Amino acid sequence: MLTKAPRGTKDILPDKVGNWLYLENLIRKLCGQYGYREIRTPIFEHTELFQRGIGETTDVVEKEMYTFTDRGNRSITLRPENTAAAVRSYLENKLYADTNLCKLFYIGSMFRYDRPQAGRYREFHQFGVEALGESNPAVDAEIISLAVQFLKDLGLKDIKLLLNSVGCPKCRPVYRQRLQEFFKPVIDEMCDDCKSRYDRNPMRLLDCKNEKCKELAQDAPAITDCLCDECNDHFHKVQEFLTAAGIE
Ligand SMILES: [Zn+2]
Ligand SMILES: [Zn+2]
């Protein structure tokens, strides 16, 4: 046991560290070019931050969090992603005071208590960007073009961009209801996870990995048919900006 790393973790050995540095340098350079500044938040946070920040009915919060009680009897969670902590830090440190648009990026270890045999690690590495304080569609387009540029810089070709919208608190309930109507006749044939998602978070019926569920979800209504005028306008502007930037 003393000569074995914990389940779901992996050493990065000296002969591979160069690859990691190459990737990390590329990320830092690219984010810098786009005006994103690095933020480093703690590896762990109060559990409530993720419960409220990610959403209590997501897989991450329901079954994948690496949570423990510390010696002061506080519930602590190793960060499963970095958005919630970045927003927490933005508010706590009043980063909004300097600028209307706060552009941040992060890179580091994240933790999820996942089944390692699915090819996933319990400690994994993630980079991401956050643009806070501005709802302009140009910002969405900028983040997407950063992601596309990153893949191109890595030498990947034939990149295909698929775009969707998650709507807003105004139009999402409409879509929720349409989904429930659509799934109502077939929900009994779906897996147990989906049965419990039906009431609590029907949008998640769309990303079940179960073959039978996937099949039943194939002809589900699309959110893009339920967007409110504002979201629809926003969604089309994002596409216009991307087209102008030469991204299909
Ligand atoms: Zn909307
Ligand atoms: Zn399912």
mmCIF file of C-alpha atoms and ligand atoms in Angstrom, residues 190-195 197 205 208-210 213-214, ligand 2:
data_model
loop_
_atom_site.group_PDB
_atom_site.id
_atom_site.type_symbol
_atom_site.label_atom_id
_atom_site.label_comp_id
_atom_site.label_asym_id
_atom_site.label_seq_id
_atom_site.Cartn_x
_atom_site.Cartn_y
_atom_site.Cartn_z
ATOM 1 C CA MET A 190 -36.045 4.854 -18.799
ATOM 2 C CA CYS A 191 -33.332 4.126 -16.227
ATOM 3 C CA ASP A 192 -33.723 4.850 -12.508
ATOM 4 C CA ASP A 193 -31.490 7.934 -12.711
ATOM 5 C CA CYS A 194 -33.725 9.371 -15.427
ATOM 6 C CA LYS A 195 -36.872 8.601 -13.455
ATOM 7 C CA ARG A 197 -34.346 13.435 -13.017
ATOM 8 C CA LEU A 205 -32.759 13.411 -19.405
ATOM 9 C CA CYS A 208 -28.041 10.112 -20.004
ATOM 10 C CA LYS A 209 -25.400 7.634 -21.185
ATOM 11 C CA ASN A 210 -27.793 4.662 -21.069
ATOM 12 C CA CYS A 213 -32.504 6.406 -22.713
ATOM 13 C CA LYS A 214 -30.437 7.911 -25.530
HETATM 14 ZN ZN ZN B 2 -31.304 7.235 -18.270
#
